[in-house]
PDB file of C-alpha atoms in Angstrom:
ATOM      1  CA  UNK H 195      96.115  92.102 103.427  1.00 64.00           C
ATOM      2  CA  UNK H 196      93.069  94.289 103.143  1.00 71.00           C
ATOM      3  CA  UNK H 197      89.969  93.398 101.144  1.00 73.00           C
ATOM      4  CA  UNK H 198      90.952  96.011  98.558  1.00 70.00           C
ATOM      5  CA  UNK H 199      94.392  94.436  98.167  1.00 71.00           C
ATOM      6  CA  UNK H 200      92.853  90.984  97.731  1.00 73.00           C
ATOM      7  CA  UNK H 201      90.369  92.312  95.195  1.00 76.00           C
ATOM      8  CA  UNK H 202      92.913  94.190  93.085  1.00 74.00           C
ATOM      9  CA  UNK H 203      95.511  91.399  93.180  1.00 71.00           C
ATOM     10  CA  UNK H 204      92.905  88.809  92.233  1.00 76.00           C
ATOM     11  CA  UNK H 205      91.487  91.059  89.486  1.00 76.00           C
ATOM     12  CA  UNK H 206      94.945  91.473  87.989  1.00 72.00           C
ATOM     13  CA  UNK H 207      95.496  87.717  88.027  1.00 72.00           C
ATOM     14  CA  UNK H 208      92.077  86.892  86.567  1.00 74.00           C
ATOM     15  CA  UNK H 209      92.079  89.574  83.869  1.00 74.00           C
ATOM     16  CA  UNK H 210      94.078  87.373  81.502  1.00 71.00           C
ATOM     17  CA  UNK H 211      91.458  84.620  81.707  1.00 74.00           C
ATOM     18  CA  UNK H 212      88.929  86.752  79.859  1.00 76.00           C
ATOM     19  CA  UNK H 213      91.461  86.873  77.027  1.00 76.00           C
ATOM     20  CA  UNK H 214      91.670  83.088  76.793  1.00 81.00           C
ATOM     21  CA  UNK H 215      88.582  83.429  74.616  1.00 85.00           C
ATOM     22  CA  UNK H 216      89.241  85.276  71.423  1.00 90.00           C
ATOM     23  CA  UNK H 217      87.802  88.773  71.451  1.00 89.00           C
ATOM     24  CA  UNK H 218      88.057  92.139  69.763  1.00 92.00           C
ATOM     25  CA  UNK H 219      90.999  94.335  70.548  1.00 91.00           C
ATOM     26  CA  UNK H 220      89.620  97.663  71.659  1.00 90.00           C
ATOM     27  CA  UNK H 221      89.869 100.366  74.289  1.00 90.00           C
ATOM     28  CA  UNK H 222      88.590  98.056  77.009  1.00 87.00           C
ATOM     29  CA  UNK H 223      91.505  95.689  76.342  1.00 87.00           C
ATOM     30  CA  UNK H 224      93.861  98.481  77.323  1.00 90.00           C
ATOM     31  CA  UNK H 225      91.857 100.470  79.844  1.00 91.00           C
ATOM     32  CA  UNK H 226      90.811  97.709  82.237  1.00 86.00           C
ATOM     33  CA  UNK H 227      94.300  96.419  83.167  1.00 85.00           C
ATOM     34  CA  UNK H 228      95.791  99.926  83.049  1.00 88.00           C
ATOM     35  CA  UNK H 229      93.001 101.204  85.291  1.00 88.00           C
ATOM     36  CA  UNK H 230      93.497  98.461  87.865  1.00 84.00           C
ATOM     37  CA  UNK H 231      97.267  98.784  88.036  1.00 82.00           C
ATOM     38  CA  UNK H 232      97.048 102.598  88.075  1.00 86.00           C
ATOM     39  CA  UNK H 233      94.636 102.427  91.013  1.00 85.00           C
ATOM     40  CA  UNK H 234      96.995 100.109  92.886  1.00 82.00           C
ATOM     41  CA  UNK H 235      99.996 102.335  92.150  1.00 85.00           C
ATOM     42  CA  UNK H 236      98.107 105.458  93.222  1.00 88.00           C
ATOM     43  CA  UNK H 237      96.936 103.831  96.434  1.00 85.00           C
ATOM     44  CA  UNK H 238     100.192 102.167  97.520  1.00 84.00           C
ATOM     45  CA  UNK H 239     103.140 103.748  95.691  1.00 87.00           C
ATOM     46  CA  UNK H 240     103.890 106.800  97.790  1.00 87.00           C
ATOM     47  CA  UNK H 241     107.612 107.135  97.145  1.00 87.00           C
ATOM     48  CA  UNK H 242     110.359 105.410  95.212  1.00 91.00           C
ATOM     49  CA  UNK H 243     113.201 105.001  97.704  1.00 91.00           C
ATOM     50  CA  UNK H 244     116.698 105.591  96.382  1.00 91.00           C
ATOM     51  CA  UNK H 245     118.838 104.784  99.416  1.00 92.00           C
ATOM     52  CA  UNK H 246     121.135 101.802  99.737  1.00 92.00           C
ATOM     53  CA  UNK H 247     120.471  99.262  97.012  1.00 94.00           C
ATOM     54  CA  UNK H 248     116.791 100.127  96.669  1.00 96.00           C
ATOM     55  CA  UNK H 249     117.172 101.111  93.028  1.00 96.00           C
ATOM     56  CA  UNK H 250     118.955  97.844  92.282  1.00 96.00           C
ATOM     57  CA  UNK H 251     115.993  95.911  93.721  1.00 96.00           C
ATOM     58  CA  UNK H 252     113.517  98.111  91.866  1.00 96.00           C
ATOM     59  CA  UNK H 253     115.482  97.849  88.626  1.00 97.00           C
ATOM     60  CA  UNK H 254     115.724  94.073  88.897  1.00 97.00           C
ATOM     61  CA  UNK H 255     111.989  93.638  89.437  1.00 96.00           C
ATOM     62  CA  UNK H 256     111.138  96.173  86.713  1.00 96.00           C
ATOM     63  CA  UNK H 257     113.393  94.097  84.430  1.00 97.00           C
ATOM     64  CA  UNK H 258     111.403  90.992  85.348  1.00 96.00           C
ATOM     65  CA  UNK H 259     108.231  92.940  84.544  1.00 95.00           C
ATOM     66  CA  UNK H 260     109.601  93.879  81.111  1.00 97.00           C
ATOM     67  CA  UNK H 261     110.521  90.281  80.284  1.00 97.00           C
ATOM     68  CA  UNK H 262     107.151  88.943  81.452  1.00 95.00           C
ATOM     69  CA  UNK H 263     105.195  91.714  79.712  1.00 94.00           C
ATOM     70  CA  UNK H 264     106.933  91.554  76.349  1.00 96.00           C
ATOM     71  CA  UNK H 265     106.888  87.748  76.381  1.00 95.00           C
ATOM     72  CA  UNK H 266     103.199  87.749  77.274  1.00 93.00           C
ATOM     73  CA  UNK H 267     102.498  90.147  74.413  1.00 94.00           C
ATOM     74  CA  UNK H 268     104.485  88.026  71.972  1.00 95.00           C
ATOM     75  CA  UNK H 269     102.615  84.866  72.991  1.00 93.00           C
ATOM     76  CA  UNK H 270      99.213  86.510  72.532  1.00 92.00           C
ATOM     77  CA  UNK H 271      97.625  85.535  69.231  1.00 93.00           C
ATOM     78  CA  UNK H 272      96.615  88.527  67.126  1.00 92.00           C
ATOM     79  CA  UNK H 273      94.706  88.283  63.860  1.00 91.00           C
ATOM     80  CA  UNK H 274      92.312  90.276  61.745  1.00 91.00           C
ATOM     81  CA  UNK H 275      88.768  89.314  60.846  1.00 88.00           C
ATOM     82  CA  UNK H 276      87.335  91.808  58.427  1.00 86.00           C
ATOM     83  CA  UNK H 277      87.740  95.254  59.950  1.00 86.00           C
ATOM     84  CA  UNK H 278      88.427  93.942  63.457  1.00 89.00           C
ATOM     85  CA  UNK H 279      91.591  92.906  65.238  1.00 92.00           C
ATOM     86  CA  UNK H 280      91.093  89.864  67.442  1.00 93.00           C
ATOM     87  CA  UNK H 281      93.340  88.724  70.262  1.00 92.00           C
ATOM     88  CA  UNK H 282      93.556  85.570  72.281  1.00 91.00           C
ATOM     89  CA  UNK H 283      95.995  84.934  75.100  1.00 88.00           C
ATOM     90  CA  UNK H 284      97.859  81.716  74.529  1.00 87.00           C
ATOM     91  CA  UNK H 285      98.695  79.283  77.295  1.00 89.00           C
ATOM     92  CA  UNK H 286     102.228  80.641  77.597  1.00 92.00           C
ATOM     93  CA  UNK H 287     100.945  84.215  77.765  1.00 90.00           C
ATOM     94  CA  UNK H 288      98.438  83.275  80.475  1.00 87.00           C
ATOM     95  CA  UNK H 289     101.041  81.377  82.487  1.00 89.00           C
ATOM     96  CA  UNK H 290     103.487  84.292  82.317  1.00 91.00           C
ATOM     97  CA  UNK H 291     100.759  86.715  83.414  1.00 85.00           C
ATOM     98  CA  UNK H 292      99.743  84.539  86.366  1.00 85.00           C
ATOM     99  CA  UNK H 293     103.385  84.080  87.368  1.00 88.00           C
ATOM    100  CA  UNK H 294     104.013  87.825  87.333  1.00 86.00           C
ATOM    101  CA  UNK H 295     100.846  88.912  89.080  1.00 81.00           C
ATOM    102  CA  UNK H 296     100.696  85.843  91.307  1.00 83.00           C
ATOM    103  CA  UNK H 297     104.281  86.344  92.484  1.00 86.00           C
ATOM    104  CA  UNK H 298     103.313  89.673  93.983  1.00 83.00           C
ATOM    105  CA  UNK H 299     100.340  88.182  95.789  1.00 83.00           C
ATOM    106  CA  UNK H 300     102.407  85.199  96.904  1.00 87.00           C
ATOM    107  CA  UNK H 301     105.167  87.434  98.214  1.00 90.00           C
ATOM    108  CA  UNK H 302     102.656  89.475 100.233  1.00 86.00           C
ATOM    109  CA  UNK H 303     101.180  86.317 101.725  1.00 87.00           C
ATOM    110  CA  UNK H 304     104.585  84.873 102.535  1.00 92.00           C
ATOM    111  CA  UNK H 305     105.721  88.075 104.279  1.00 91.00           C
ATOM    112  CA  UNK H 306     102.508  88.260 106.325  1.00 89.00           C
ATOM    113  CA  UNK H 307     102.653  84.593 107.314  1.00 91.00           C
ATOM    114  CA  UNK H 308     106.210  83.961 108.425  1.00 93.00           C
ATOM    115  CA  UNK H 309     108.546  85.392 105.793  1.00 92.00           C
ATOM    116  CA  UNK H 310     109.004  88.868 107.256  1.00 92.00           C
ATOM    117  CA  UNK H 311     112.155  87.912 109.180  1.00 93.00           C
ATOM    118  CA  UNK H 312     113.713  86.419 106.044  1.00 94.00           C
ATOM    119  CA  UNK H 313     112.913  89.541 104.042  1.00 93.00           C
ATOM    120  CA  UNK H 314     114.324  91.731 106.820  1.00 93.00           C
ATOM    121  CA  UNK H 315     117.574  89.704 106.890  1.00 95.00           C
ATOM    122  CA  UNK H 316     117.817  89.831 103.090  1.00 94.00           C
ATOM    123  CA  UNK H 317     117.180  93.559 103.147  1.00 94.00           C
ATOM    124  CA  UNK H 318     119.895  94.169 105.757  1.00 94.00           C
ATOM    125  CA  UNK H 319     122.386  91.899 103.951  1.00 95.00           C
ATOM    126  CA  UNK H 320     121.744  93.643 100.628  1.00 95.00           C
ATOM    127  CA  UNK H 321     121.339  97.216 101.932  1.00 95.00           C
ATOM    128  CA  UNK H 322     117.680  97.588 101.036  1.00 95.00           C
ATOM    129  CA  UNK H 323     116.328 100.374 103.192  1.00 93.00           C
ATOM    130  CA  UNK H 324     112.907  99.031 104.089  1.00 86.00           C
ATOM    131  CA  UNK H 325     109.363  98.030 103.298  1.00 88.00           C
ATOM    132  CA  UNK H 326     108.652 100.889 100.880  1.00 90.00           C
ATOM    133  CA  UNK H 327     111.479  99.692  98.628  1.00 93.00           C
ATOM    134  CA  UNK H 328     109.771  96.300  98.352  1.00 92.00           C
ATOM    135  CA  UNK H 329     106.379  97.906  97.795  1.00 88.00           C
ATOM    136  CA  UNK H 330     107.783 100.140  95.048  1.00 91.00           C
ATOM    137  CA  UNK H 331     109.694  97.286  93.398  1.00 93.00           C
ATOM    138  CA  UNK H 332     106.701  94.929  93.326  1.00 90.00           C
ATOM    139  CA  UNK H 333     104.225  97.570  92.176  1.00 88.00           C
ATOM    140  CA  UNK H 334     106.534  98.869  89.481  1.00 92.00           C
ATOM    141  CA  UNK H 335     107.125  95.288  88.341  1.00 92.00           C
ATOM    142  CA  UNK H 336     103.356  94.789  87.947  1.00 88.00           C
ATOM    143  CA  UNK H 337     102.901  98.157  86.253  1.00 91.00           C
ATOM    144  CA  UNK H 338     105.768  97.441  83.877  1.00 94.00           C
ATOM    145  CA  UNK H 339     104.406  93.995  83.040  1.00 92.00           C
ATOM    146  CA  UNK H 340     100.995  95.444  82.209  1.00 90.00           C
ATOM    147  CA  UNK H 341     102.338  98.350  80.157  1.00 94.00           C
ATOM    148  CA  UNK H 342     104.900  96.325  78.182  1.00 96.00           C
ATOM    149  CA  UNK H 343     102.399  93.530  77.451  1.00 93.00           C
ATOM    150  CA  UNK H 344      99.833  96.027  76.194  1.00 93.00           C
ATOM    151  CA  UNK H 345     102.473  97.964  74.241  1.00 96.00           C
ATOM    152  CA  UNK H 346     103.641  94.741  72.585  1.00 96.00           C
ATOM    153  CA  UNK H 347     100.066  93.837  71.668  1.00 94.00           C
ATOM    154  CA  UNK H 348      99.474  97.367  70.359  1.00 94.00           C
ATOM    155  CA  UNK H 349     102.602  97.356  68.180  1.00 95.00           C
ATOM    156  CA  UNK H 350     101.868  93.866  66.847  1.00 94.00           C
ATOM    157  CA  UNK H 351      98.256  94.815  66.054  1.00 93.00           C
ATOM    158  CA  UNK H 352      99.378  97.968  64.205  1.00 92.00           C
ATOM    159  CA  UNK H 353     101.896  95.982  62.195  1.00 91.00           C
ATOM    160  CA  UNK H 354      99.158  93.511  61.282  1.00 87.00           C
ATOM    161  CA  UNK H 355      96.588  96.120  60.272  1.00 84.00           C
ATOM    162  CA  UNK H 356      99.094  98.146  58.237  1.00 82.00           C
ATOM    163  CA  UNK H 357     100.197  95.036  56.407  1.00 69.00           C
ATOM    164  CA  UNK H 358      96.632  93.773  55.825  1.00 57.00           C
ATOM    165  CA  UNK H 359      95.346  96.208  53.161  1.00 49.00           C
ATOM    166  CA  UNK H 360      98.560  95.910  51.136  1.00 44.00           C
ATOM    167  CA  UNK H 361      98.291  92.123  51.052  1.00 48.00           C
ATOM    168  CA  UNK H 362      94.582  92.307  50.246  1.00 41.00           C
ATOM    169  CA  UNK H 363      95.210  94.729  47.368  1.00 40.00           C
ATOM    170  CA  UNK H 364      97.835  92.419  45.892  1.00 42.00           C
ATOM    171  CA  UNK H 365      95.406  89.483  45.679  1.00 43.00           C
ATOM    172  CA  UNK H 366      92.942  89.312  42.788  1.00 43.00           C
ATOM    173  CA  UNK H 367      89.334  89.502  43.872  1.00 41.00           C
ATOM    174  CA  UNK H 368      86.580  87.708  41.972  1.00 42.00           C
ATOM    175  CA  UNK H 369      83.351  89.675  41.959  1.00 42.00           C
ATOM    176  CA  UNK H 370      80.176  88.164  40.576  1.00 42.00           C
ATOM    177  CA  UNK H 371      76.803  89.798  40.231  1.00 42.00           C
ATOM    178  CA  UNK H 372      73.780  87.628  40.579  1.00 44.00           C
ATOM    179  CA  UNK H 373      70.551  88.695  39.115  1.00 44.00           C
ATOM    180  CA  UNK H 374      67.349  87.144  40.025  1.00 43.00           C
TER     181      UNK H 374
END
């Protein structure tokens, strides 16, 4: 693995830890993970192979990405404080994120340090055409996890903010003026 690969994989794993502290939901919440995963996809995703059972592999790992992403978004706490939406990744959300992003890093390490023959045998047995199919499947899994987690958080935050003013308007508000 190159230094760039180590950096981007580690950044994707660690990004959830900054959300273990509650913070404001804003553009940075979306742009940082999307920027990292977009860079990785641009750098390493050259083609999406369609031969053999490549699309089955890709579809299966994209499905895993969807499950991890949506689940991670569901297990992220979202609340309002005044005009701001605050989010905090829960333990389950963090664990799911680390599993998803860490699996990719772990797979790369395993292949480079003794697992290549096993992957080659699996690929032959299951008609996966080669390395690019694995690269595409793992990158698209990560991209899907990021996008579906952020989309889930976005939808949940919109539901919360749309509901907020209606609930606030329904509650009586006591206003007192103090003079002096």
